[in-house]
Coordinates of C-alpha atoms and ligand atoms in Angstrom, one line a residue:
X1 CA -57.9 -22.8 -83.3
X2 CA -55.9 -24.2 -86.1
X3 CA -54.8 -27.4 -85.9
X4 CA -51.1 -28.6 -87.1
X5 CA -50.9 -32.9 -88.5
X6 CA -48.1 -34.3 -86.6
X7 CA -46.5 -36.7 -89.1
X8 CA -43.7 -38.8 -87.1
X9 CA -41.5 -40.8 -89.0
X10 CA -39.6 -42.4 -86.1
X11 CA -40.1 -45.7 -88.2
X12 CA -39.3 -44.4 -91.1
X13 CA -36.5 -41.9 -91.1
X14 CA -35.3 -42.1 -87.5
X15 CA -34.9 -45.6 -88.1
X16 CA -32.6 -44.5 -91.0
X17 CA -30.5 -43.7 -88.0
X18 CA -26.8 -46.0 -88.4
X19 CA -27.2 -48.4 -86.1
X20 CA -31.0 -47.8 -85.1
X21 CA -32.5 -51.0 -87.2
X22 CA -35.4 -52.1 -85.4
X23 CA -37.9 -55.8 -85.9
X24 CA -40.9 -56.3 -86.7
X25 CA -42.4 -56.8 -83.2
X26 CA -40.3 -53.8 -81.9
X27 CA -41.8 -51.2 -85.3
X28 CA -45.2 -52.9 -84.2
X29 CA -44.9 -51.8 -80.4
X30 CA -43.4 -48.4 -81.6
X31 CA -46.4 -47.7 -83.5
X32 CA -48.9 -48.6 -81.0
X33 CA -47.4 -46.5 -78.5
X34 CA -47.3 -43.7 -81.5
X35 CA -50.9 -43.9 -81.3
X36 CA -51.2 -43.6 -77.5
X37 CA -49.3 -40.6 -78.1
X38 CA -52.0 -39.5 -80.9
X39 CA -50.0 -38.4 -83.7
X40 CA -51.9 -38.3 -86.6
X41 CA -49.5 -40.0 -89.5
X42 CA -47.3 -42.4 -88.6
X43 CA -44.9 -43.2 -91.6
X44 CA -44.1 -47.2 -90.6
X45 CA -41.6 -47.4 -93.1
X46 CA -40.3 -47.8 -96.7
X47 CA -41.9 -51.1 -98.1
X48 CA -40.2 -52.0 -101.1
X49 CA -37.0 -51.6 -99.1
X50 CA -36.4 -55.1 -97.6
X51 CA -39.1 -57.6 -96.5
X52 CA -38.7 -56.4 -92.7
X53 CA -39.9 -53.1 -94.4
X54 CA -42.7 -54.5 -96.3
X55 CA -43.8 -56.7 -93.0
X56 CA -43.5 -54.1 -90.8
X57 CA -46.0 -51.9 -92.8
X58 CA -48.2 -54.4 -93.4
X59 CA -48.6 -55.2 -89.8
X60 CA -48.9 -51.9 -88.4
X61 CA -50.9 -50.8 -91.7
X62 CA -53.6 -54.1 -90.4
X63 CA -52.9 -53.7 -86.3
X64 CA -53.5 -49.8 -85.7
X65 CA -56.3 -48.0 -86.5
X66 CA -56.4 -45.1 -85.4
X67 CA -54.2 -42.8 -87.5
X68 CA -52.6 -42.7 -91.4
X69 CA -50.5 -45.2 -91.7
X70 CA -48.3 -44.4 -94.4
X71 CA -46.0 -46.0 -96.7
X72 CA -42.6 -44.6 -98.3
X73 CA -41.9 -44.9 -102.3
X74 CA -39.5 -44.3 -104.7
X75 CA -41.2 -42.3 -107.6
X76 CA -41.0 -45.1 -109.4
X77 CA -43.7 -47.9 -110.9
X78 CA -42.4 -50.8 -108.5
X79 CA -42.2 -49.1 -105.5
X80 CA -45.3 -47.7 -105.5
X81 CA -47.0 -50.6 -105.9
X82 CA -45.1 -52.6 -103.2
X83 CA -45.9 -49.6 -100.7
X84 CA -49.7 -50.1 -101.9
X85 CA -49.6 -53.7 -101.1
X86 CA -48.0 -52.8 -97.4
X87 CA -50.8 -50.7 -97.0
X88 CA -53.6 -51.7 -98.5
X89 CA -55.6 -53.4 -95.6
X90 CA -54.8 -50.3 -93.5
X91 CA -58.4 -48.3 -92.1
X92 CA -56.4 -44.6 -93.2
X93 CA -53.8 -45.6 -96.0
X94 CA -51.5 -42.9 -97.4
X95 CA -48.7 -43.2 -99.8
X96 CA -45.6 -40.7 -100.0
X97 CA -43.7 -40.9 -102.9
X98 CA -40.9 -38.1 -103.4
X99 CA -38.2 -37.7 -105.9
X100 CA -34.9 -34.9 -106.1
X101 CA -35.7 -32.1 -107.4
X102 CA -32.3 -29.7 -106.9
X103 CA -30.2 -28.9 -109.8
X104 CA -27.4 -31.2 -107.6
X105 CA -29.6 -34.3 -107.5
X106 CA -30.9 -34.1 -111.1
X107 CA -27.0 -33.6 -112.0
X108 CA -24.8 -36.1 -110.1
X109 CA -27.4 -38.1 -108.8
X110 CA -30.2 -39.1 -111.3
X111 CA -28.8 -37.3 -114.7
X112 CA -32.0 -36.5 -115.9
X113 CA -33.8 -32.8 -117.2
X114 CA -35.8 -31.0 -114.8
X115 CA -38.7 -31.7 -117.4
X116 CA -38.2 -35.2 -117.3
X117 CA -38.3 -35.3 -113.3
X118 CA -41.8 -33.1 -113.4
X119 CA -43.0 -35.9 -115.9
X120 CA -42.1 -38.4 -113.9
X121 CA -43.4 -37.1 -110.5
X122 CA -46.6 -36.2 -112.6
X123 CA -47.1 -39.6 -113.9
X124 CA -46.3 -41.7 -110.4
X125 CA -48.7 -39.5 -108.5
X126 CA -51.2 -40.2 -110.7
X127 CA -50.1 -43.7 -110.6
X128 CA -50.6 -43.8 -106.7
X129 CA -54.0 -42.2 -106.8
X130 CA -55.3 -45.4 -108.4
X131 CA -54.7 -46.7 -105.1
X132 CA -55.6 -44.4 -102.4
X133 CA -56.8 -40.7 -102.1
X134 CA -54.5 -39.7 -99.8
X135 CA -51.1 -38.7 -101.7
X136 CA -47.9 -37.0 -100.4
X137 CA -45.3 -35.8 -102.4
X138 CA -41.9 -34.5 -101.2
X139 CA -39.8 -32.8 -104.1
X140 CA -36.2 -34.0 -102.0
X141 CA -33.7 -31.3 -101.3
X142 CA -36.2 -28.6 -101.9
X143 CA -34.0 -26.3 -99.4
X144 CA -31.4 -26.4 -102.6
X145 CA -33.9 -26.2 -105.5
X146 CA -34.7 -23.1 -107.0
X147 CA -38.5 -21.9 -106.2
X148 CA -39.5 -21.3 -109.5
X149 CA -39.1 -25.0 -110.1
X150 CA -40.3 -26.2 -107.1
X151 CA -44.0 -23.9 -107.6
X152 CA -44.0 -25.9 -110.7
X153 CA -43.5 -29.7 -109.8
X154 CA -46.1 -29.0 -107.0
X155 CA -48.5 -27.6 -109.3
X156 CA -48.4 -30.4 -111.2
X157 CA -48.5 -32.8 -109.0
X158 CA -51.2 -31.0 -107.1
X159 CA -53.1 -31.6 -110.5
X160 CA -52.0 -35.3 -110.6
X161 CA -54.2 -35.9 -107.0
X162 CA -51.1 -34.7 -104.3
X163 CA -53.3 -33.9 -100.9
X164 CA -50.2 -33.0 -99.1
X165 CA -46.9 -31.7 -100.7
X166 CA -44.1 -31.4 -98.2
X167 CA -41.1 -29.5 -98.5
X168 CA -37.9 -31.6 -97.2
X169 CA -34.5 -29.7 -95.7
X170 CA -33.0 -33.0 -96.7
X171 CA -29.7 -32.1 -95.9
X172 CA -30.5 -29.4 -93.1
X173 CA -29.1 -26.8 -94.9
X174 CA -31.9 -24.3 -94.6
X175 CA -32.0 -21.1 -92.3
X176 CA -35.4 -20.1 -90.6
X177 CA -36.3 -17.0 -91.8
X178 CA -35.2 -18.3 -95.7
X179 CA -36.8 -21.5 -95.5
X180 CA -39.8 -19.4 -93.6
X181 CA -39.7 -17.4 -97.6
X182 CA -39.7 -20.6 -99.5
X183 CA -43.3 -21.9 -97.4
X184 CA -44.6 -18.1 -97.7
X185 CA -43.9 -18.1 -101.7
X186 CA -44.9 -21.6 -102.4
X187 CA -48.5 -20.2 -100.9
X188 CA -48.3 -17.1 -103.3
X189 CA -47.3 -18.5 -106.5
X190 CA -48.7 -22.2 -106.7
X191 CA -51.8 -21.4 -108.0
X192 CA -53.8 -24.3 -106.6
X193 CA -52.0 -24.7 -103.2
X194 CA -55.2 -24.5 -101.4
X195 CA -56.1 -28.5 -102.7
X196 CA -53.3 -29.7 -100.5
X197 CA -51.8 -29.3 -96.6
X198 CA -48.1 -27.7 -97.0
X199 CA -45.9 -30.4 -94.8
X200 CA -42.2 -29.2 -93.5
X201 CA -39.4 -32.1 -93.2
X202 CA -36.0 -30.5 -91.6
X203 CA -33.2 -32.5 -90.5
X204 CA -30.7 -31.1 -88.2
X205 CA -27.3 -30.9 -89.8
X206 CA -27.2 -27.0 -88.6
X207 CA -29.1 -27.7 -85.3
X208 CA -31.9 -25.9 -86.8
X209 CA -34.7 -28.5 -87.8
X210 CA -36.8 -27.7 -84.9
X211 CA -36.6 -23.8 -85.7
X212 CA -37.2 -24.2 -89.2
X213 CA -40.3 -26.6 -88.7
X214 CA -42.0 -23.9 -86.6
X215 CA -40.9 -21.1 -88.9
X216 CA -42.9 -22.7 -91.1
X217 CA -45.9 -23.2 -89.3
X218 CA -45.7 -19.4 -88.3
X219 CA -46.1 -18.8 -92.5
X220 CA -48.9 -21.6 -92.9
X221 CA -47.3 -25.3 -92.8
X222 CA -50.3 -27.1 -91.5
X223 CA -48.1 -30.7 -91.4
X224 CA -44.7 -31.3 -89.4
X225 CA -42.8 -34.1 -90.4
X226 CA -40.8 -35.7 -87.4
X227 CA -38.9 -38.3 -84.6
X228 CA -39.3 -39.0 -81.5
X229 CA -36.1 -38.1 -79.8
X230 CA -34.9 -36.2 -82.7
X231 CA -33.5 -39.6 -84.4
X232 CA -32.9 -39.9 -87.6
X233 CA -30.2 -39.8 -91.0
X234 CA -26.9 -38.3 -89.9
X235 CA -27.6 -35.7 -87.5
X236 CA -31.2 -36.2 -87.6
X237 CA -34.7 -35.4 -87.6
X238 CA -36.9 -32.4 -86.2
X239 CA -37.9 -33.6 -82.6
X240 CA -41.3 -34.5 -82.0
X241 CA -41.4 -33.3 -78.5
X242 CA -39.6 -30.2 -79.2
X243 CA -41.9 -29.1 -81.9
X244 CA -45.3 -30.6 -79.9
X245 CA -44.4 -28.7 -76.8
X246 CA -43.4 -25.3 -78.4
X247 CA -46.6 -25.1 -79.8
X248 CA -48.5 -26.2 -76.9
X249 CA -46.6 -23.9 -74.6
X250 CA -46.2 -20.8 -76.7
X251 CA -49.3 -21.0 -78.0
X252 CA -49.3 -17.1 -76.8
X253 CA -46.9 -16.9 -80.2
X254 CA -48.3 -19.7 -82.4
X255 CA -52.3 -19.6 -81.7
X256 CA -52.2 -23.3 -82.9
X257 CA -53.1 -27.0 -81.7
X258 CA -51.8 -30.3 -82.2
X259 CA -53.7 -33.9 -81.0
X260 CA -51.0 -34.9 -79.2
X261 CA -51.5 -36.0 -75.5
X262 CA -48.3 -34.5 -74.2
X263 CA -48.6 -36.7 -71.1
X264 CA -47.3 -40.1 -73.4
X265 CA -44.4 -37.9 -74.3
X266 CA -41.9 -39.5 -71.7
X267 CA -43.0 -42.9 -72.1
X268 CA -43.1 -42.9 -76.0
X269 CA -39.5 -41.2 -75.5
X270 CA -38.1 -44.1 -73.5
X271 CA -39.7 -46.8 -75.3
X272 CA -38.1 -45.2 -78.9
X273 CA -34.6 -45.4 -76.9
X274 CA -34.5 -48.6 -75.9
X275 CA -35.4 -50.0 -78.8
X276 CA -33.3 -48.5 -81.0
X277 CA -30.0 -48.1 -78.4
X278 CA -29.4 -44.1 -78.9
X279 CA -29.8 -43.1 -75.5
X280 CA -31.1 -39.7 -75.1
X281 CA -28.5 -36.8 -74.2
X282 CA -28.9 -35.5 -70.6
X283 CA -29.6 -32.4 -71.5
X284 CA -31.9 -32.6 -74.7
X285 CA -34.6 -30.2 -74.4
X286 CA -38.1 -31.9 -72.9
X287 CA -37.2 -35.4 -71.9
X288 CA -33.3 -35.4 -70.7
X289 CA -32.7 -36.4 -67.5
X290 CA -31.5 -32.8 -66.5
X291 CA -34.6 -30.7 -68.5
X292 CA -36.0 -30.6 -64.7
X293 CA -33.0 -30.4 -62.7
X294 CA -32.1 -26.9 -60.9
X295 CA -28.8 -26.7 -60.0
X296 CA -27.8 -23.2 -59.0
X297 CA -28.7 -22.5 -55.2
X298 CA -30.8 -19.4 -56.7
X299 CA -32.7 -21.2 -59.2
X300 CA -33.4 -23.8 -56.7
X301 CA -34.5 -21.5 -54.1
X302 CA -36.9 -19.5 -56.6
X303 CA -38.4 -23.0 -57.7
X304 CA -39.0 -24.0 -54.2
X305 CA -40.7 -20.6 -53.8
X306 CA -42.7 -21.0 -56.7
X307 CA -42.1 -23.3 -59.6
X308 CA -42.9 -20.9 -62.6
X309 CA -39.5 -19.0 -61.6
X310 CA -37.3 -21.1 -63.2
X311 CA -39.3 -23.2 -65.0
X312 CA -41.4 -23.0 -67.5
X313 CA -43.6 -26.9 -68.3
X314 CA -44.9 -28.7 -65.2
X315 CA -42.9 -31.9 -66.1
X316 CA -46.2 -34.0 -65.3
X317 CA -47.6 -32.6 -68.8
X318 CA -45.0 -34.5 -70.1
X319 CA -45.6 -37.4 -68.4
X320 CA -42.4 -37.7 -66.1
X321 CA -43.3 -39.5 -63.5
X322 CA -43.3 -37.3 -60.2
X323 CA -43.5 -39.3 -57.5
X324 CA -40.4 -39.9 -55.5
X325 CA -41.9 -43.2 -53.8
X326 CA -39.7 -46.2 -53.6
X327 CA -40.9 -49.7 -53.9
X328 CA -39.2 -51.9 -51.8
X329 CA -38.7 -55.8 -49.6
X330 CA -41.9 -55.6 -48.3
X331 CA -43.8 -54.2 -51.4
X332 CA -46.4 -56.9 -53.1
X333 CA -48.0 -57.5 -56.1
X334 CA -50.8 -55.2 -55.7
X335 CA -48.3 -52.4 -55.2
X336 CA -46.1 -53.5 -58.2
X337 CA -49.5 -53.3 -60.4
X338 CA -50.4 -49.6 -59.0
X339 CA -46.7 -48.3 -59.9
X340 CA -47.1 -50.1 -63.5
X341 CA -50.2 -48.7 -64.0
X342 CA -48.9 -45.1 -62.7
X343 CA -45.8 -45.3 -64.5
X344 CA -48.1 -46.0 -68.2
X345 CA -47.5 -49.7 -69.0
X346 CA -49.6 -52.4 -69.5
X347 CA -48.5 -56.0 -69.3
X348 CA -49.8 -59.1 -70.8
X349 CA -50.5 -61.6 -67.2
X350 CA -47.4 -63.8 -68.4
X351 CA -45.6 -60.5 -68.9
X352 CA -46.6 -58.8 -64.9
X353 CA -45.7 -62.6 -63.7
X354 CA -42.2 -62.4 -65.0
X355 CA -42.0 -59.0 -64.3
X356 CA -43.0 -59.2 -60.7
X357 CA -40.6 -62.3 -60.7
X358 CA -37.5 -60.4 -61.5
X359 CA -38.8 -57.0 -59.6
X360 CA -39.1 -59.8 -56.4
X361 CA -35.4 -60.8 -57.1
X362 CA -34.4 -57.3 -57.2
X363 CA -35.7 -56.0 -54.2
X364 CA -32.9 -59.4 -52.7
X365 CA -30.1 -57.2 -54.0
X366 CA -31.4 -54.1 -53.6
X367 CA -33.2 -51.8 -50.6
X368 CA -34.8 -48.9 -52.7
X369 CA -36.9 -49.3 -56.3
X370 CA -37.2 -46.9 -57.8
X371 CA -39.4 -45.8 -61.0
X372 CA -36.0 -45.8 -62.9
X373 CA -35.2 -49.3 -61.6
X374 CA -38.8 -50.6 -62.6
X375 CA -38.6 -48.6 -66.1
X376 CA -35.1 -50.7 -66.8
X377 CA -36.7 -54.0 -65.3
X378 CA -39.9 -53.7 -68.4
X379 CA -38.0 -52.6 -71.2
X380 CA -36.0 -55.9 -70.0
X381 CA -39.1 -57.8 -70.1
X382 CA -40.1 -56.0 -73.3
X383 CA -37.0 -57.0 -74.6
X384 CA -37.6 -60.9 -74.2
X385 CA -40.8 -60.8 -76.3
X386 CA -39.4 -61.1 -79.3
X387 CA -36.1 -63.7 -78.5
X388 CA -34.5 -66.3 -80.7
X389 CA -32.6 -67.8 -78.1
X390 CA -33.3 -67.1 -74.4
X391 CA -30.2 -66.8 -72.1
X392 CA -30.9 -69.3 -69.0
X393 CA -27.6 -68.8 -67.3
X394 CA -24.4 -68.2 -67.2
X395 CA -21.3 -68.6 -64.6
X396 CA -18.1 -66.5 -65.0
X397 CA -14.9 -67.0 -63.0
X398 CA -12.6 -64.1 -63.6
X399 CA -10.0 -62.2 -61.7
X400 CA -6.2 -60.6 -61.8
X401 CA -4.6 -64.7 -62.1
X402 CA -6.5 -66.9 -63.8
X403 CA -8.2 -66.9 -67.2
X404 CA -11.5 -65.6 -67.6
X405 CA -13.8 -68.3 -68.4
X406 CA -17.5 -68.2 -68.9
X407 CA -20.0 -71.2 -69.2
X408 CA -23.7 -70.5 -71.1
X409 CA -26.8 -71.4 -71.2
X410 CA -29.2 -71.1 -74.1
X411 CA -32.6 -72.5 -74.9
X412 CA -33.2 -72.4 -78.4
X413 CA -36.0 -72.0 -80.4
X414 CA -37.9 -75.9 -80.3
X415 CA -36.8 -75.4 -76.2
X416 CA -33.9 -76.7 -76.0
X417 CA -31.2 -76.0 -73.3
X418 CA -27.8 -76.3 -75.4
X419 CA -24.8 -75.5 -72.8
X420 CA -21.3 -74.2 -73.9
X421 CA -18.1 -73.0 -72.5
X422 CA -14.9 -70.4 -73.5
X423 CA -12.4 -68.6 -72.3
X424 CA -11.8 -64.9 -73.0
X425 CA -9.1 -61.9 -72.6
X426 CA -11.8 -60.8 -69.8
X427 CA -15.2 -61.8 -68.5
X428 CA -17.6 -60.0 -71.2
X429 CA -14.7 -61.7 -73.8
X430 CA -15.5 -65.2 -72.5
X431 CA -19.5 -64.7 -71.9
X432 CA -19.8 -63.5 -75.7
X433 CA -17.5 -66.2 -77.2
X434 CA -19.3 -68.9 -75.0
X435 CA -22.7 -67.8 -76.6
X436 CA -21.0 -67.4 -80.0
X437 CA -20.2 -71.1 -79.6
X438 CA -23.5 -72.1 -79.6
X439 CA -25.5 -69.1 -82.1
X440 CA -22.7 -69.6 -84.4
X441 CA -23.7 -66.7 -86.2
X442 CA -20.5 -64.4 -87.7
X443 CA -20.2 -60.7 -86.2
X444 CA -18.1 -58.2 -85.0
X445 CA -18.1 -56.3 -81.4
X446 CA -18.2 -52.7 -82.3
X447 CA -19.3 -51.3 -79.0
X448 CA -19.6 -51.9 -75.8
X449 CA -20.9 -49.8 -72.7
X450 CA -22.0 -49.9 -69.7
X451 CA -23.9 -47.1 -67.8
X452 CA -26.1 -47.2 -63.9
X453 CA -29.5 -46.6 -64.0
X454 CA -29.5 -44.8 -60.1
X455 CA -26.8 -43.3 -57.8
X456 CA -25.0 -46.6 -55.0
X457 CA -23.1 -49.5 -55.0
X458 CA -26.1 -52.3 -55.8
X459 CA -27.4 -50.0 -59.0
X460 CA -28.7 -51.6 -62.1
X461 CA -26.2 -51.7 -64.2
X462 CA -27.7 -50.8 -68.7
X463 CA -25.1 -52.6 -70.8
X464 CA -25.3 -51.5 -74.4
X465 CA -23.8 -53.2 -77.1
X466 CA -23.6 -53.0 -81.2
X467 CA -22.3 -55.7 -83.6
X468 CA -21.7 -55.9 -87.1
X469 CA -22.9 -58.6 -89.3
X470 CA -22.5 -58.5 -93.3
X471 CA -22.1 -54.4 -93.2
X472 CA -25.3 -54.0 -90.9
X473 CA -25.3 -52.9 -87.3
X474 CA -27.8 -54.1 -84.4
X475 CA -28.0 -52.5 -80.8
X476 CA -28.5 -54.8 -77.4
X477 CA -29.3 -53.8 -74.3
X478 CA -29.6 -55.4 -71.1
X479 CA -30.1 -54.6 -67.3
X480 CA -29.2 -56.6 -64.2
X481 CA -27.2 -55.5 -61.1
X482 CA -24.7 -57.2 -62.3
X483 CA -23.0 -56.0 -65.3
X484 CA -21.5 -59.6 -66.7
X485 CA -25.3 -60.6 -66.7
X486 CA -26.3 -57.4 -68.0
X487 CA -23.2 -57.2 -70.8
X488 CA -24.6 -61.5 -71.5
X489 CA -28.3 -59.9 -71.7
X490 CA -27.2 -57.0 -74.0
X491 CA -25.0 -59.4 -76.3
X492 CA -28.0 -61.9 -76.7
X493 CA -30.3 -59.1 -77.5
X494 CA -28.6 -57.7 -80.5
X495 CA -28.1 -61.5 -81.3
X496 CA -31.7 -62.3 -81.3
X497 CA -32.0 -58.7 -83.8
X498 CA -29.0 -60.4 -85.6
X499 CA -31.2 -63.5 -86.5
X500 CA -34.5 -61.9 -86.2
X501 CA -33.2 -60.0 -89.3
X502 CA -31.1 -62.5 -91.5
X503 CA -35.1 -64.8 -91.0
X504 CA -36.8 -61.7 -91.8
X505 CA -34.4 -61.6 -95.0
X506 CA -33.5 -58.0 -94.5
Ligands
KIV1 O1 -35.1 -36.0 -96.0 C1 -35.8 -36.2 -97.0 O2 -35.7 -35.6 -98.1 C2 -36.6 -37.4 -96.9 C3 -37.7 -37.5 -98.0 C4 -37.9 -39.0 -98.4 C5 -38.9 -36.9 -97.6 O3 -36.6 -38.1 -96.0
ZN2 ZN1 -35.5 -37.1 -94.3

């Protein structure tokens, strides 16, 4: 059976997302779970950038092995070399360069002829080649560019050493069955298509990424291009998991195969939304929280009956976890391990200690944990990996007389405990000003929400918050059962982003 690449650009493009940035560490732990999931390009990101970009590369390009690591450039002389220098210790190195190629772009964007452009995308594929064999090109807006012109540029760059040449909806503007021609026609008039893979890249300003990704495979795309979750610029990218299962389950339709091990689907999904902050909509197709909920009282009784009725992926093949066992007071360490292990993750010792630690306090405040409450409780842990400063504590006094007033705790980066106090319009007011005292770093509050992980009173409660520093926006989260430690957790999370960043000199 044929075999589709599954490029995902989570890094790349979904981190192009406003409000998505993620850190080094975080791209790092992304990628390695990208590999778990066994795609077989992972685009890490877009070197020349910023130097988070370039580090991030490098990193993943040194730390993971197993598939293309891929770099993004500018068809120009400096970026390609700086996405070559990301790359170049990486075991499967590929770089993408791309360039507009629509009458619109070449226009209002980058006033030059459509000759000059096919020089210039000639010449820098060449350039790249010098590097690496493995050379993408992406003629950007192609959905807006006439064909003739596009069978042209990727015959030439074909000739310049292009082994894939992927055709981008930049702007999501395409419809199936026309972008479904352009593919068909690129195979019947560029005379030496059968030197390169034909790659789709849809975003999703119509809704129709995923639709025109697999109209395309249906005429020949061998490559999809896309996120996990769907995240990405504007309205974003074609979903990973919507394009991975379509195939795999109408493979009736499709005849095709992709490496993917469906069963890391959930966790990868999870682990891409609390890093970046977007949660995923309840009823996104795959991996929302209601893709496997009956509601009806006649859907429910034909899935009791028999499962296929109403539904049509066993949500195990997508990893979500099935069992309905709670962990409770009485449950030890062993147990804790055996749900971990169940549930996918695998801590450093230092990380299950802490873990266990806080999973020990929990089961104080509450009777039932379950797989939702220990999912919250590691991407907590997860989240302290990579800290600046490390809340210790914090006491608010707060109520419909007095003033709020919060005193923090912080331990700072040589260890030590640096203690502050303020007063606030209300609790999450004081907490953030208190630890804005001591971080002293400049920002706005821009958001600020608060939702429960399960149903009852003594739920977890996920803060999320965003800031704004100098025009750029970074996402916290934080979990505790109770929501002025959890809004404290989230605030010093996008914080430790904040100056993870600014050190980073993004
Ligand atoms: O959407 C787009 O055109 C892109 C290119 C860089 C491939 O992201
Ligand atoms: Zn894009």
């Amino acid at each position: 059976m044929d075999r589709v690449t599954i490029f995902d650009t989570t890094l790349r493009d979904g981190e192009q997302a406003a409000g998505g940035t993620l850190n080094v560490p975080e791209k790092l732990e992304i990628a390695r779970q990208l590999e778990n999931l066994g795609v077989d390009v992972i685009e890490a990101g877009f070197p020349i950038s910023s130097p988070s970009d370039f580090e991030a590369v490098k990193i993943i390009a040194k730390e993971v092995r197993t598939p293309i690591i891929c770099g993004l450039a500018r068809a120009r002389p400096e970026d390609i070399d700086r996405a070559w220098e990301a790359l170049k210790e990486a075991e499967h190195p590929r770089i993408h360069t791309f360039l507009s190629a629509s009458d619109i772009h070449l226009v209002y964007q980058l006033k030059k002829s459509r000759d000059e452009v096919l020089q210039m995308a000639r010449e820098m594929v060449a350039r790249a080649k010098t590097y690496t064999d493995d050379i993408e090109f992406s003629p950007m807006d192609a959905s807006r560019t006439e064909h003739k012109y596009i069978y042209l540029i990727l015959e030439a760059v074909i000739d310049a050493g292009a082994t894939t040449v992927n055709i981008p909806d930049t702007v999501g503007y395409a419809i199936p069955d026309e972008f479904g021609n352009l593919i068909e026609g690129i195979f019947k008039n560029v005379p030496n298509i059968d030197r390169a893979i034909v790659s789709v890249h849809c975003h999703d300003d119509l809704g129709l990424a995923v639709a025109n990704s697999l109209e395309s495979i249906k005429r020949g795309a061998r490559q999809v291009e896309c996120t996990i979750n769907g995240i990405g610029e504007r309205a974003g990218n074609a979903s990973l998991e919507e394009i991975v299962m379509a195939i795999k389950i109408r493979n009736d339709f499709f005849d095709l195969t992709t490496n993917v091990d469906t069963r890391q689907i959930y966790k990868t999904s999870r682990l891409v939304s609390e890093m970046t902050g977007f949660p995923v909509q309840p009823n996104k197709a795959i991996i929302g929280a209601n893709a496997f909920r009956h509601e009806s009282g006649i859907h429910q009784d034909g899935v009791i009956k028999m499962p296929i009725t109403y539904e049509i992926i066993d949500p195990r093949i997508v990893g979500i976890p099935g069992s309905s066992l709670v962990l409770g007071k009485l449950s030890g360490r062993h147990a804790f391990r055996e749900r971990l292990a169940e549930l996918g993750y695998s801590l450093s010792e230092e990380g299950f200690d802490r873990a266990f630690s806080v999973f020990k306090e929990l089961t104080d405040k509450k009777k039932e944990i379950t797989d939702k409450d220990i999912e919250s409780l590691i991407a907590e842990e997860l989240r302290t990996v990579s800290e600046v400063y490390h809340l210790d504590r914090i006491q608010v006094s707060c109520g419909d007389r007095g003033i709020p007033t919060a005193s923090v705790k912080l331990i700072d980066p040589d260890g030590q405990v640096l203690a502050d106090a303020a007063l606030g319009t209300g609790p999450v007011d004081a907490v953030c000003k208190a630890i804005n005292r001591i971080v002293g770093v400049p920002n706005v509050l821009t958001e600020f929400s608060v939702k429960s992980v399960t149903e009852g009173i003594d739920a977890i409660g996920e803060v999320l918050i965003r800031i704004e520093s100098d025009g750029v926006t970074y996402t916290g989260r934080g979990a505790d059962t109770d929501i002025i430690v959890a809004s404290a957790k989230a605030y010093m999370n996008a914080l430790n982003r904040l100056l993870a960043a600014k050190k980073a000199g993004a």
